[in-house]
Short mmCIF file of C-alpha atoms in Angstrom, two decimals:
data_model
loop_
_atom_site.label_atom_id
_atom_site.label_comp_id
_atom_site.label_asym_id
_atom_site.label_seq_id
_atom_site.Cartn_x
_atom_site.Cartn_y
_atom_site.Cartn_z
CA MET R 170 -35.42 -3.92 -26.17
CA GLN R 171 -31.30 -3.98 -27.68
CA THR R 172 -30.73 -1.05 -25.73
CA LEU R 173 -31.70 -2.30 -22.72
CA ASP R 174 -29.85 -5.71 -23.28
CA GLU R 175 -26.51 -3.61 -24.24
CA GLY R 176 -27.53 -1.68 -20.82
CA PHE R 177 -28.03 -4.68 -18.76
CA ASN R 178 -24.94 -6.16 -20.53
CA GLU R 179 -22.51 -2.67 -19.52
CA MET R 180 -23.71 -2.98 -15.68
CA ILE R 181 -22.95 -6.57 -15.60
CA GLY R 182 -19.22 -5.87 -17.00
CA ARG R 183 -18.93 -2.98 -14.81
CA VAL R 184 -20.23 -5.22 -11.18
CA ASN R 185 -17.37 -8.06 -12.25
CA SER R 186 -14.96 -5.73 -13.04
CA LEU R 187 -15.56 -4.35 -9.18
CA LEU R 188 -15.62 -8.00 -7.85
CA GLU R 189 -12.60 -8.16 -9.82
CA HIS R 190 -10.54 -5.16 -8.26
CA VAL R 191 -12.21 -6.40 -4.41
CA ARG R 192 -10.54 -9.45 -5.26
CA ASP R 193 -7.16 -8.23 -6.08
CA ASP R 194 -7.45 -5.97 -3.06
CA GLN R 195 -8.10 -8.80 -0.62
CA ASN R 196 -5.25 -11.03 -2.14
CA ALA R 197 -3.08 -8.06 -2.01
CA LEU R 198 -3.85 -7.62 1.83
CA ARG R 199 -3.65 -11.21 2.42
CA ARG R 200 0.45 -11.41 0.81
CA ALA R 201 0.70 -8.50 3.01
CA GLU R 202 -0.53 -9.76 6.63
CA LEU R 203 1.21 -13.36 5.94
CA GLU R 204 4.96 -10.96 5.04
CA LEU R 205 4.61 -9.06 8.06
CA LEU R 206 3.65 -12.18 10.06
CA GLN R 207 6.67 -13.84 9.12
CA ALA R 208 8.63 -11.10 9.72
CA GLN R 209 7.48 -10.89 13.21
CA ILE R 210 8.99 -14.64 13.74
CA ASN R 211 12.52 -13.53 12.98
CA PRO R 212 14.50 -16.08 14.56
CA HIS R 213 17.39 -13.77 14.85
CA PHE R 214 15.05 -12.07 17.37
CA LEU R 215 13.37 -14.96 19.12
CA TYR R 216 17.57 -16.43 19.18
CA ASN R 217 18.39 -13.29 21.04
CA THR R 218 15.48 -12.90 23.57
CA PHE R 219 16.09 -16.52 24.72
CA ASP R 220 19.65 -15.69 25.18
CA SER R 221 18.51 -12.95 27.53
CA ILE R 222 16.20 -14.83 29.38
CA ILE R 223 19.18 -17.67 29.88
CA TRP R 224 21.45 -15.04 30.78
CA LEU R 225 18.85 -13.76 33.25
CA ALA R 226 18.12 -17.05 34.76
CA GLU R 227 22.01 -17.92 35.07
CA ALA R 228 22.32 -14.49 37.10
CA GLY R 229 19.10 -15.57 39.62
CA LYS R 230 17.49 -12.61 38.51
CA ASN R 231 13.64 -14.73 38.59
CA ARG R 232 11.84 -11.41 38.25
CA GLU R 233 13.33 -10.32 35.08
CA VAL R 234 13.22 -13.83 33.83
CA VAL R 235 9.34 -13.47 34.63
CA GLU R 236 8.73 -10.09 32.48
CA MET R 237 10.61 -11.04 29.89
CA THR R 238 8.65 -14.18 28.88
CA THR R 239 5.62 -12.16 29.67
CA ASN R 240 6.38 -9.57 26.93
CA LEU R 241 7.33 -11.75 24.75
CA SER R 242 3.52 -13.23 25.07
CA VAL R 243 2.28 -9.85 24.95
CA PHE R 244 4.28 -9.33 21.77
CA PHE R 245 2.98 -12.82 19.19
CA ARG R 246 -0.14 -12.76 21.15
CA ASN R 247 -0.92 -9.05 20.28
CA SER R 248 0.84 -9.52 16.42
CA LEU R 249 -1.57 -12.65 16.13
CA SER R 250 -4.46 -10.39 17.34
CA LYS R 251 -7.20 -13.40 17.65
CA GLY R 252 -6.79 -13.19 13.66
CA ARG R 253 -8.42 -9.78 13.49
CA ASP R 254 -6.67 -7.47 11.35
CA ILE R 255 -8.07 -4.15 12.63
CA ILE R 256 -7.05 -3.42 16.45
CA THR R 257 -7.18 -0.28 18.94
CA LEU R 258 -4.43 1.82 19.08
CA ALA R 259 -4.29 0.59 22.94
CA ALA R 260 -3.53 -2.63 22.09
CA GLU R 261 -1.00 -1.47 19.24
CA LYS R 262 0.64 0.45 21.89
CA GLN R 263 0.98 -2.33 24.33
CA GLN R 264 2.15 -4.57 21.15
CA VAL R 265 5.49 -1.96 20.61
CA GLU R 266 6.11 -1.55 24.01
CA SER R 267 6.73 -5.12 24.97
CA TYR R 268 9.00 -5.07 21.56
CA LEU R 269 10.74 -2.35 23.26
CA LYS R 270 10.94 -3.78 26.68
CA ILE R 271 12.46 -6.78 25.52
CA GLN R 272 14.71 -4.78 23.15
CA LYS R 273 15.81 -2.40 25.99
CA VAL R 274 16.81 -5.54 28.09
CA ARG R 275 19.69 -6.74 24.97
CA TYR R 276 20.38 -2.69 24.05
CA ARG R 277 20.45 -1.31 27.82
CA ASP R 278 23.25 0.91 27.10
CA ILE R 279 22.03 2.40 24.01
CA LEU R 280 18.47 2.44 23.95
CA GLN R 281 15.76 4.81 25.80
CA TYR R 282 12.51 5.23 24.64
CA HIS R 283 8.99 7.44 25.36
CA ILE R 284 5.66 6.66 24.20
CA ASN R 285 3.52 9.71 24.85
CA ILE R 286 -0.28 8.96 23.59
CA PRO R 287 -2.84 10.88 24.73
CA LYS R 288 -5.73 8.25 25.93
CA GLU R 289 -8.54 9.76 24.16
CA LEU R 290 -7.03 8.74 20.80
CA LEU R 291 -6.49 4.69 22.24
CA ASP R 292 -9.73 3.79 21.29
CA TYR R 293 -9.35 4.57 17.69
CA THR R 294 -8.12 1.39 15.24
CA LEU R 295 -5.70 1.04 12.77
CA PRO R 296 -4.22 -1.91 11.19
CA LYS R 297 -2.18 -4.42 13.56
CA LEU R 298 1.79 -4.22 13.43
CA THR R 299 1.69 -0.36 12.12
CA LEU R 300 4.22 1.23 14.69
CA GLN R 301 6.51 -2.33 15.75
CA PRO R 302 8.30 -2.55 12.07
CA LEU R 303 8.87 1.14 12.18
CA VAL R 304 10.37 0.89 15.78
CA GLU R 305 12.28 -1.93 14.70
CA ASN R 306 13.87 0.12 11.63
CA ALA R 307 14.39 3.02 14.61
CA LEU R 308 16.59 0.90 16.14
CA TYR R 309 18.41 -1.40 13.62
CA HIS R 310 18.97 1.46 10.91
CA GLY R 311 19.26 4.55 13.75
CA ILE R 312 19.95 3.93 17.05
CA LYS R 313 22.37 0.83 16.15
CA ASN R 314 24.76 2.90 13.75
CA ARG R 315 25.30 6.09 16.28
CA ARG R 316 27.69 6.63 19.21
CA GLY R 317 26.23 6.96 22.70
CA MET R 318 22.51 6.58 23.67
CA GLY R 319 20.02 6.71 21.31
CA ILE R 320 16.20 7.19 22.53
CA ILE R 321 12.88 6.49 20.20
CA THR R 322 9.65 8.46 21.14
CA ILE R 323 6.16 7.69 19.74
CA THR R 324 3.59 10.23 19.58
CA ALA R 325 0.02 10.28 18.02
CA HIS R 326 -1.93 13.61 17.87
CA GLU R 327 -5.11 14.80 16.28
CA GLU R 328 -5.32 16.51 12.88
CA GLY R 329 -8.40 17.24 11.80
CA ASP R 330 -10.49 13.66 10.70
CA ASP R 331 -7.04 12.02 11.04
CA ILE R 332 -4.62 10.80 13.54
CA LEU R 333 -1.11 11.50 12.81
CA LEU R 334 1.39 8.69 14.58
CA ALA R 335 5.41 9.39 14.87
CA VAL R 336 8.01 7.43 15.36
CA GLN R 337 11.02 9.28 16.05
CA ASP R 338 14.79 8.79 16.56
CA ASN R 339 18.50 10.04 17.09
CA GLY R 340 20.02 7.92 15.40
CA ALA R 341 22.41 8.28 12.23
CA GLY R 342 19.91 9.71 10.06
CA MET R 343 20.12 9.47 6.04
CA SER R 344 21.39 12.01 3.52
CA ALA R 345 19.17 13.99 1.10
CA GLU R 346 20.39 10.99 -1.53
CA GLN R 347 19.69 8.29 1.05
CA LEU R 348 16.38 9.64 2.06
CA ALA R 349 15.07 10.13 -1.62
CA ALA R 350 16.07 6.96 -2.38
CA LEU R 351 13.61 5.92 0.80
CA ARG R 352 10.64 7.57 -0.02
CA ALA R 353 10.99 6.10 -4.03
CA GLY R 354 11.37 2.43 -2.28
CA VAL R 355 8.57 2.68 -0.83
CA TYR R 356 5.79 4.90 -2.34
CA GLU R 357 6.71 3.03 -5.96
CA ASP R 358 6.38 -0.47 -3.92
CA ARG R 359 9.86 -1.23 -4.48
CA HIS R 360 11.39 -3.92 -1.98
CA THR R 361 13.67 -1.55 0.58
CA GLY R 362 14.80 -4.33 2.96
CA LEU R 363 13.17 -1.59 5.90
CA GLY R 364 9.82 -3.38 6.39
CA LEU R 365 8.27 0.29 5.54
CA VAL R 366 6.89 -0.71 1.84
CA ASN R 367 4.65 -3.61 3.75
CA VAL R 368 3.28 -0.88 6.61
CA HIS R 369 2.56 1.36 3.99
CA LYS R 370 0.98 -1.26 1.66
CA ARG R 371 -1.18 -2.04 3.89
CA ILE R 372 -2.56 1.70 5.42
CA ARG R 373 -3.38 2.47 2.21
CA LEU R 374 -5.31 -1.01 1.14
CA TYR R 375 -7.20 -0.70 4.62
CA CYS R 376 -7.96 2.94 4.54
CA GLY R 377 -7.46 4.58 1.29
CA GLU R 378 -4.42 6.31 -0.91
CA ALA R 379 -4.86 9.95 1.33
CA TYR R 380 -3.33 7.52 4.07
CA GLY R 381 0.32 5.82 4.72
CA LEU R 382 3.82 6.51 5.50
CA SER R 383 5.62 10.16 5.34
CA PHE R 384 9.61 10.37 6.50
CA ASP R 385 11.89 12.95 7.42
CA SER R 386 15.77 12.55 7.79
CA GLU R 387 19.12 14.33 8.48
CA SER R 388 21.97 12.90 8.66
CA GLU R 389 23.85 12.35 11.80
CA LYS R 390 20.74 13.75 13.99
CA GLY R 391 17.87 11.07 13.22
CA SER R 392 15.05 10.40 11.22
CA CYS R 393 11.10 10.24 11.47
CA VAL R 394 8.49 8.53 10.26
CA THR R 395 4.73 9.77 10.27
CA VAL R 396 1.62 7.31 9.74
CA ARG R 397 -1.40 9.07 8.91
CA ILE R 398 -4.44 7.17 9.63
CA PRO R 399 -8.46 7.94 9.62
CA LYS R 400 -10.31 8.54 12.78
CA GLN R 401 -12.23 5.08 12.86
CA THR R 402 -13.57 2.88 15.95
CA GLN R 403 -14.71 -0.13 13.81
CA LEU R 404 -12.76 -3.49 14.78
CA SER R 405 -12.38 -6.18 12.20
CA GLN R 406 -13.65 -9.65 12.57
#
């Protein structure tokens, strides 16, 4: 009887430990989601977007005003995504494309972009707001720090049971020391100021520790951030 009681108590202890672990993960996810949503309501981004809309309106470019206002609406609607944490790659593509269209109005002399995601991958799912922070990082820390036209390219392909998404730019790039510091900052959960820690953390919390971000960069040639996610089609409610 004593052995049975001890076994039961041990089982209860394990269950409580698992529940505590689940609660910790859920709290970490909530914090990460809140931080990311707060980052999307960036006052500088809003001010600059509204300045561009005013400039277009004063120039009598009514069609461009409608397009930019629509893109801003799409950007924030997809950021909220009806409370869902997991969305389709199609919705993620639409969100990042609306962001790039907005930024291209302001940075028309230095920004071009290409999005090449095969149609057969668009129904797979991923944590929302995965690509946009990477594109924002490429623009502000890569493209703006180089001379001439900058190009951001977003691609996707299958690798076994996984999907690899890549955000590549031909911007300023990083030295080997800077790249090592970035990797350490992201993988060791330090604050890099580039919004990448949050994205990496969310992917690992949702998809597992085998997934997340990897980085390559070369000074004066550009950078590439690769996102590894599992093939999955289930949407969160």
